[in-house]
Amino acid sequence: MTEDDTHRLAELGQRAAELVHQVRQPLFAIRGFVQLAEGDPAAAAAHLAQARAQLDVLESLVNGWAEMSRAPGPTDVFFDLRAPIDGALVLLQHRARTLGVDLQVHTGRGRLVRGSPQALQQAVVNLGQNALDVLQGRPGGALSIRVHDADVVIDDNGPGLAPEVLARLFQPFVTTRSDGTGLGLSVARAMVTRCGGVLVLERASPGVCWRISGLSG
């Protein structure tokens, strides 16, 4: 096996791990909605509709990864910035509600930007999931996702980033959680880059504040 083959296999392994990381949350949400439907027959139709919506999200994620694998780099399309944020909300709101976290999303007025809406949605979901992980079981936990002009700000009131994570920011497989993949931040930065933006850590403690900037119209 050549050095190039080894490098390609390592890259393929990381991309496979990234995809697994992305699809876990829709699968968890689908399971949750099905369990709710089983436990509450009167509201089963509404819960199953939510499960079907998550299946659509799951299909979109898989198709998006396949598309980006065929054509690396940003997807150059114009889109309303509110659309991927609303899509991220669909993925995050059920888990936030289950964990008792106050999730606030403010998209403001529509703004056309150019890049990859799928990549931007995945980045926001990853950053949001990281926040929900640390807010789990924390009284008064709050997460906000706000759009300022063409920037997206993800802000939580958790304990902040652990020193070992901060020292190796964006390095794959770095995590302080026993069940974590350590891919959330590295995938988020890769997805922001794919949509033509930059991921900036504005505050590491107390709480964590990320800003996605550089999105252009």
PDB file of C-alpha atoms in Angstrom:
ATOM      1  CA  MET A   1       0.000   0.000   0.000  1.00  0.00           C
ATOM      2  CA  THR A   2       1.407   3.383  -0.988  1.00  0.00           C
ATOM      3  CA  GLU A   3       1.576   6.455   1.219  1.00  0.00           C
ATOM      4  CA  ASP A   4      -1.160   8.054  -0.914  1.00  0.00           C
ATOM      5  CA  ASP A   5      -3.401   5.012  -0.389  1.00  0.00           C
ATOM      6  CA  THR A   6      -2.860   5.213   3.363  1.00  0.00           C
ATOM      7  CA  HIS A   7      -3.714   8.912   3.353  1.00  0.00           C
ATOM      8  CA  ARG A   8      -6.877   8.326   1.303  1.00  0.00           C
ATOM      9  CA  LEU A   9      -8.001   5.524   3.633  1.00  0.00           C
ATOM     10  CA  ALA A  10      -7.434   7.743   6.679  1.00  0.00           C
ATOM     11  CA  GLU A  11      -9.417  10.551   5.057  1.00  0.00           C
ATOM     12  CA  LEU A  12     -12.203   8.134   4.138  1.00  0.00           C
ATOM     13  CA  GLY A  13     -12.319   6.855   7.718  1.00  0.00           C
ATOM     14  CA  GLN A  14     -12.645  10.372   9.107  1.00  0.00           C
ATOM     15  CA  ARG A  15     -15.368  11.289   6.619  1.00  0.00           C
ATOM     16  CA  ALA A  16     -17.263   8.123   7.534  1.00  0.00           C
ATOM     17  CA  ALA A  17     -17.009   9.065  11.219  1.00  0.00           C
ATOM     18  CA  GLU A  18     -18.230  12.575  10.399  1.00  0.00           C
ATOM     19  CA  LEU A  19     -21.266  11.199   8.578  1.00  0.00           C
ATOM     20  CA  VAL A  20     -22.098   8.924  11.524  1.00  0.00           C
ATOM     21  CA  HIS A  21     -21.837  11.952  13.800  1.00  0.00           C
ATOM     22  CA  GLN A  22     -24.241  13.901  11.594  1.00  0.00           C
ATOM     23  CA  VAL A  23     -26.967  11.260  11.323  1.00  0.00           C
ATOM     24  CA  ARG A  24     -27.096  10.318  15.016  1.00  0.00           C
ATOM     25  CA  GLN A  25     -29.330  13.197  16.080  1.00  0.00           C
ATOM     26  CA  PRO A  26     -32.077  12.712  13.467  1.00  0.00           C
ATOM     27  CA  LEU A  27     -32.129   9.012  14.369  1.00  0.00           C
ATOM     28  CA  PHE A  28     -32.433   9.829  18.067  1.00  0.00           C
ATOM     29  CA  ALA A  29     -35.227  12.290  17.317  1.00  0.00           C
ATOM     30  CA  ILE A  30     -37.106   9.737  15.184  1.00  0.00           C
ATOM     31  CA  ARG A  31     -36.884   7.191  17.992  1.00  0.00           C
ATOM     32  CA  GLY A  32     -38.165   9.793  20.455  1.00  0.00           C
ATOM     33  CA  PHE A  33     -41.165  10.761  18.330  1.00  0.00           C
ATOM     34  CA  VAL A  34     -42.071   7.108  17.700  1.00  0.00           C
ATOM     35  CA  GLN A  35     -41.930   6.429  21.444  1.00  0.00           C
ATOM     36  CA  LEU A  36     -44.151   9.448  22.072  1.00  0.00           C
ATOM     37  CA  ALA A  37     -46.618   8.175  19.471  1.00  0.00           C
ATOM     38  CA  GLU A  38     -46.688   4.753  21.107  1.00  0.00           C
ATOM     39  CA  GLY A  39     -47.313   6.252  24.527  1.00  0.00           C
ATOM     40  CA  ASP A  40     -49.963   8.763  23.445  1.00  0.00           C
ATOM     41  CA  PRO A  41     -52.283   7.311  20.785  1.00  0.00           C
ATOM     42  CA  ALA A  42     -54.429  10.457  20.760  1.00  0.00           C
ATOM     43  CA  ALA A  43     -51.480  12.532  19.546  1.00  0.00           C
ATOM     44  CA  ALA A  44     -49.825   9.762  17.519  1.00  0.00           C
ATOM     45  CA  ALA A  45     -50.484  11.437  14.152  1.00  0.00           C
ATOM     46  CA  ALA A  46     -48.713  14.641  15.204  1.00  0.00           C
ATOM     47  CA  HIS A  47     -45.726  12.749  16.634  1.00  0.00           C
ATOM     48  CA  LEU A  48     -45.427  10.578  13.509  1.00  0.00           C
ATOM     49  CA  ALA A  49     -45.529  13.709  11.350  1.00  0.00           C
ATOM     50  CA  GLN A  50     -42.521  15.010  13.322  1.00  0.00           C
ATOM     51  CA  ALA A  51     -40.778  11.666  12.803  1.00  0.00           C
ATOM     52  CA  ARG A  52     -41.405  11.913   9.053  1.00  0.00           C
ATOM     53  CA  ALA A  53     -39.949  15.424   9.074  1.00  0.00           C
ATOM     54  CA  GLN A  54     -36.813  14.050  10.726  1.00  0.00           C
ATOM     55  CA  LEU A  55     -36.598  11.376   8.009  1.00  0.00           C
ATOM     56  CA  ASP A  56     -36.606  14.192   5.450  1.00  0.00           C
ATOM     57  CA  VAL A  57     -33.774  15.883   7.377  1.00  0.00           C
ATOM     58  CA  LEU A  58     -31.860  12.596   7.486  1.00  0.00           C
ATOM     59  CA  GLU A  59     -32.266  12.134   3.737  1.00  0.00           C
ATOM     60  CA  SER A  60     -31.124  15.699   3.166  1.00  0.00           C
ATOM     61  CA  LEU A  61     -28.003  15.134   5.273  1.00  0.00           C
ATOM     62  CA  VAL A  62     -27.039  11.969   3.417  1.00  0.00           C
ATOM     63  CA  ASN A  63     -27.700  13.551   0.021  1.00  0.00           C
ATOM     64  CA  GLY A  64     -25.752  16.631   1.034  1.00  0.00           C
ATOM     65  CA  TRP A  65     -22.721  14.597   2.052  1.00  0.00           C
ATOM     66  CA  ALA A  66     -22.886  12.610  -1.200  1.00  0.00           C
ATOM     67  CA  GLU A  67     -23.063  15.836  -3.196  1.00  0.00           C
ATOM     68  CA  MET A  68     -20.123  17.392  -1.355  1.00  0.00           C
ATOM     69  CA  SER A  69     -18.098  14.192  -1.777  1.00  0.00           C
ATOM     70  CA  ARG A  70     -18.575  14.403  -5.539  1.00  0.00           C
ATOM     71  CA  ALA A  71     -17.710  18.088  -5.706  1.00  0.00           C
ATOM     72  CA  PRO A  72     -15.408  19.247  -2.869  1.00  0.00           C
ATOM     73  CA  GLY A  73     -15.515  22.890  -1.876  1.00  0.00           C
ATOM     74  CA  PRO A  74     -18.317  25.411  -1.461  1.00  0.00           C
ATOM     75  CA  THR A  75     -21.571  24.925  -3.340  1.00  0.00           C
ATOM     76  CA  ASP A  76     -22.059  28.258  -5.059  1.00  0.00           C
ATOM     77  CA  VAL A  77     -25.777  29.014  -4.784  1.00  0.00           C
ATOM     78  CA  PHE A  78     -27.794  31.916  -3.415  1.00  0.00           C
ATOM     79  CA  PHE A  79     -30.076  31.148  -0.473  1.00  0.00           C
ATOM     80  CA  ASP A  80     -32.055  32.882   2.243  1.00  0.00           C
ATOM     81  CA  LEU A  81     -29.992  32.743   5.433  1.00  0.00           C
ATOM     82  CA  ARG A  82     -33.139  31.959   7.429  1.00  0.00           C
ATOM     83  CA  ALA A  83     -33.683  28.618   5.646  1.00  0.00           C
ATOM     84  CA  PRO A  84     -30.712  26.631   7.028  1.00  0.00           C
ATOM     85  CA  ILE A  85     -31.240  28.168  10.488  1.00  0.00           C
ATOM     86  CA  ASP A  86     -34.873  27.036  10.452  1.00  0.00           C
ATOM     87  CA  GLY A  87     -33.680  23.596   9.339  1.00  0.00           C
ATOM     88  CA  ALA A  88     -31.225  23.453  12.225  1.00  0.00           C
ATOM     89  CA  LEU A  89     -34.025  24.411  14.606  1.00  0.00           C
ATOM     90  CA  VAL A  90     -36.039  21.375  13.479  1.00  0.00           C
ATOM     91  CA  LEU A  91     -33.120  19.147  14.449  1.00  0.00           C
ATOM     92  CA  LEU A  92     -32.368  20.848  17.763  1.00  0.00           C
ATOM     93  CA  GLN A  93     -35.708  21.811  19.281  1.00  0.00           C
ATOM     94  CA  HIS A  94     -36.929  18.333  20.284  1.00  0.00           C
ATOM     95  CA  ARG A  95     -33.743  17.487  22.171  1.00  0.00           C
ATOM     96  CA  ALA A  96     -33.593  20.950  23.761  1.00  0.00           C
ATOM     97  CA  ARG A  97     -37.173  20.531  24.991  1.00  0.00           C
ATOM     98  CA  THR A  98     -36.393  17.043  26.323  1.00  0.00           C
ATOM     99  CA  LEU A  99     -33.350  18.330  28.213  1.00  0.00           C
ATOM    100  CA  GLY A 100     -35.186  21.367  29.581  1.00  0.00           C
ATOM    101  CA  VAL A 101     -32.911  23.809  27.757  1.00  0.00           C
ATOM    102  CA  ASP A 102     -34.357  27.166  26.726  1.00  0.00           C
ATOM    103  CA  LEU A 103     -33.649  27.353  22.991  1.00  0.00           C
ATOM    104  CA  GLN A 104     -34.185  30.765  21.414  1.00  0.00           C
ATOM    105  CA  VAL A 105     -33.781  31.377  17.679  1.00  0.00           C
ATOM    106  CA  HIS A 106     -33.898  34.846  16.145  1.00  0.00           C
ATOM    107  CA  THR A 107     -33.448  35.020  12.380  1.00  0.00           C
ATOM    108  CA  GLY A 108     -34.575  38.602  11.822  1.00  0.00           C
ATOM    109  CA  ARG A 109     -35.140  39.752   8.282  1.00  0.00           C
ATOM    110  CA  GLY A 110     -34.237  37.576   5.315  1.00  0.00           C
ATOM    111  CA  ARG A 111     -30.772  37.986   3.846  1.00  0.00           C
ATOM    112  CA  LEU A 112     -29.516  36.380   0.639  1.00  0.00           C
ATOM    113  CA  VAL A 113     -26.025  34.907   0.894  1.00  0.00           C
ATOM    114  CA  ARG A 114     -23.982  32.679  -1.390  1.00  0.00           C
ATOM    115  CA  GLY A 115     -22.538  29.290  -0.489  1.00  0.00           C
ATOM    116  CA  SER A 116     -23.889  25.923   0.648  1.00  0.00           C
ATOM    117  CA  PRO A 117     -27.090  25.994   2.743  1.00  0.00           C
ATOM    118  CA  GLN A 118     -26.663  22.295   3.634  1.00  0.00           C
ATOM    119  CA  ALA A 119     -23.169  22.925   4.980  1.00  0.00           C
ATOM    120  CA  LEU A 120     -24.309  25.934   7.000  1.00  0.00           C
ATOM    121  CA  GLN A 121     -27.189  23.965   8.523  1.00  0.00           C
ATOM    122  CA  GLN A 122     -24.861  21.130   9.497  1.00  0.00           C
ATOM    123  CA  ALA A 123     -22.419  23.563  11.106  1.00  0.00           C
ATOM    124  CA  VAL A 124     -25.148  25.203  13.205  1.00  0.00           C
ATOM    125  CA  VAL A 125     -26.536  21.795  14.221  1.00  0.00           C
ATOM    126  CA  ASN A 126     -23.099  20.594  15.350  1.00  0.00           C
ATOM    127  CA  LEU A 127     -22.446  23.708  17.407  1.00  0.00           C
ATOM    128  CA  GLY A 128     -25.953  23.534  18.868  1.00  0.00           C
ATOM    129  CA  GLN A 129     -25.571  19.864  19.771  1.00  0.00           C
ATOM    130  CA  ASN A 130     -22.272  20.579  21.512  1.00  0.00           C
ATOM    131  CA  ALA A 131     -24.025  23.237  23.580  1.00  0.00           C
ATOM    132  CA  LEU A 132     -26.922  20.914  24.450  1.00  0.00           C
ATOM    133  CA  ASP A 133     -24.443  18.238  25.548  1.00  0.00           C
ATOM    134  CA  VAL A 134     -22.900  20.524  28.178  1.00  0.00           C
ATOM    135  CA  LEU A 135     -26.235  22.072  29.199  1.00  0.00           C
ATOM    136  CA  GLN A 136     -27.794  18.671  29.898  1.00  0.00           C
ATOM    137  CA  GLY A 137     -28.856  18.543  33.554  1.00  0.00           C
ATOM    138  CA  ARG A 138     -27.777  22.162  34.149  1.00  0.00           C
ATOM    139  CA  PRO A 139     -30.521  24.280  35.794  1.00  0.00           C
ATOM    140  CA  GLY A 140     -31.445  27.340  33.731  1.00  0.00           C
ATOM    141  CA  GLY A 141     -29.585  26.115  30.655  1.00  0.00           C
ATOM    142  CA  ALA A 142     -30.074  28.411  27.672  1.00  0.00           C
ATOM    143  CA  LEU A 143     -28.959  28.361  24.050  1.00  0.00           C
ATOM    144  CA  SER A 144     -29.546  31.117  21.533  1.00  0.00           C
ATOM    145  CA  ILE A 145     -28.998  31.166  17.788  1.00  0.00           C
ATOM    146  CA  ARG A 146     -29.140  34.640  16.287  1.00  0.00           C
ATOM    147  CA  VAL A 147     -28.648  36.096  12.840  1.00  0.00           C
ATOM    148  CA  HIS A 148     -26.911  39.485  12.752  1.00  0.00           C
ATOM    149  CA  ASP A 149     -26.825  40.833   9.213  1.00  0.00           C
ATOM    150  CA  ALA A 150     -24.971  37.994   7.417  1.00  0.00           C
ATOM    151  CA  ASP A 151     -23.433  36.476  10.575  1.00  0.00           C
ATOM    152  CA  VAL A 152     -24.794  33.628  12.682  1.00  0.00           C
ATOM    153  CA  VAL A 153     -24.103  33.646  16.448  1.00  0.00           C
ATOM    154  CA  ILE A 154     -24.498  30.522  18.609  1.00  0.00           C
ATOM    155  CA  ASP A 155     -24.337  31.375  22.322  1.00  0.00           C
ATOM    156  CA  ASP A 156     -24.869  29.244  25.448  1.00  0.00           C
ATOM    157  CA  ASN A 157     -24.624  29.776  29.198  1.00  0.00           C
ATOM    158  CA  GLY A 158     -22.799  26.548  30.007  1.00  0.00           C
ATOM    159  CA  PRO A 159     -19.490  26.152  31.859  1.00  0.00           C
ATOM    160  CA  GLY A 160     -17.361  26.947  28.808  1.00  0.00           C
ATOM    161  CA  LEU A 161     -14.735  24.916  26.972  1.00  0.00           C
ATOM    162  CA  ALA A 162     -12.505  22.584  28.979  1.00  0.00           C
ATOM    163  CA  PRO A 163      -8.785  23.520  28.861  1.00  0.00           C
ATOM    164  CA  GLU A 164      -7.879  20.294  27.049  1.00  0.00           C
ATOM    165  CA  VAL A 165     -10.428  21.061  24.335  1.00  0.00           C
ATOM    166  CA  LEU A 166      -9.414  24.709  24.062  1.00  0.00           C
ATOM    167  CA  ALA A 167      -5.760  23.703  23.677  1.00  0.00           C
ATOM    168  CA  ARG A 168      -6.598  21.490  20.683  1.00  0.00           C
ATOM    169  CA  LEU A 169      -9.486  23.401  19.192  1.00  0.00           C
ATOM    170  CA  PHE A 170     -10.852  21.850  15.967  1.00  0.00           C
ATOM    171  CA  GLN A 171      -8.632  18.776  16.266  1.00  0.00           C
ATOM    172  CA  PRO A 172     -10.712  15.659  15.428  1.00  0.00           C
ATOM    173  CA  PHE A 173     -11.544  13.109  18.127  1.00  0.00           C
ATOM    174  CA  VAL A 174     -10.801  15.469  21.043  1.00  0.00           C
ATOM    175  CA  THR A 175     -13.609  15.203  23.620  1.00  0.00           C
ATOM    176  CA  THR A 176     -14.150  15.210  27.381  1.00  0.00           C
ATOM    177  CA  ARG A 177     -17.285  13.033  27.148  1.00  0.00           C
ATOM    178  CA  SER A 178     -17.088   9.266  27.434  1.00  0.00           C
ATOM    179  CA  ASP A 179     -19.743   8.863  24.719  1.00  0.00           C
ATOM    180  CA  GLY A 180     -18.534  11.728  22.519  1.00  0.00           C
ATOM    181  CA  THR A 181     -16.981  11.404  19.073  1.00  0.00           C
ATOM    182  CA  GLY A 182     -14.840  14.541  19.306  1.00  0.00           C
ATOM    183  CA  LEU A 183     -15.904  15.530  15.802  1.00  0.00           C
ATOM    184  CA  GLY A 184     -18.417  18.313  16.457  1.00  0.00           C
ATOM    185  CA  LEU A 185     -16.053  21.270  16.187  1.00  0.00           C
ATOM    186  CA  SER A 186     -13.894  19.908  13.377  1.00  0.00           C
ATOM    187  CA  VAL A 187     -16.978  19.063  11.297  1.00  0.00           C
ATOM    188  CA  ALA A 188     -18.511  22.468  12.053  1.00  0.00           C
ATOM    189  CA  ARG A 189     -15.422  24.319  10.855  1.00  0.00           C
ATOM    190  CA  ALA A 190     -15.213  22.156   7.717  1.00  0.00           C
ATOM    191  CA  MET A 191     -18.869  22.844   6.939  1.00  0.00           C
ATOM    192  CA  VAL A 192     -18.484  26.597   7.495  1.00  0.00           C
ATOM    193  CA  THR A 193     -15.507  26.580   5.138  1.00  0.00           C
ATOM    194  CA  ARG A 194     -17.583  24.704   2.553  1.00  0.00           C
ATOM    195  CA  CYS A 195     -20.204  27.438   2.621  1.00  0.00           C
ATOM    196  CA  GLY A 196     -17.541  30.119   2.185  1.00  0.00           C
ATOM    197  CA  GLY A 197     -17.441  31.430   5.775  1.00  0.00           C
ATOM    198  CA  VAL A 198     -15.201  31.495   8.822  1.00  0.00           C
ATOM    199  CA  LEU A 199     -15.919  30.000  12.267  1.00  0.00           C
ATOM    200  CA  VAL A 200     -14.683  32.218  15.102  1.00  0.00           C
ATOM    201  CA  LEU A 201     -14.653  31.484  18.847  1.00  0.00           C
ATOM    202  CA  GLU A 202     -15.768  34.743  20.456  1.00  0.00           C
ATOM    203  CA  ARG A 203     -15.980  33.518  24.064  1.00  0.00           C
ATOM    204  CA  ALA A 204     -14.686  30.317  25.681  1.00  0.00           C
ATOM    205  CA  SER A 205     -15.900  30.933  29.253  1.00  0.00           C
ATOM    206  CA  PRO A 206     -18.276  31.431  30.949  1.00  0.00           C
ATOM    207  CA  GLY A 207     -20.457  29.817  28.341  1.00  0.00           C
ATOM    208  CA  VAL A 208     -19.362  29.492  24.734  1.00  0.00           C
ATOM    209  CA  CYS A 209     -20.081  31.907  21.924  1.00  0.00           C
ATOM    210  CA  TRP A 210     -19.369  31.078  18.275  1.00  0.00           C
ATOM    211  CA  ARG A 211     -19.740  33.381  15.300  1.00  0.00           C
ATOM    212  CA  ILE A 212     -20.045  32.258  11.694  1.00  0.00           C
ATOM    213  CA  SER A 213     -18.960  35.178   9.534  1.00  0.00           C
ATOM    214  CA  GLY A 214     -17.704  35.873   6.062  1.00  0.00           C
ATOM    215  CA  LEU A 215     -20.923  34.805   4.330  1.00  0.00           C
ATOM    216  CA  SER A 216     -21.338  37.026   1.305  1.00  0.00           C
ATOM    217  CA  GLY A 217     -24.175  37.849  -1.023  1.00  0.00           C
TER     218      GLY A 217
END
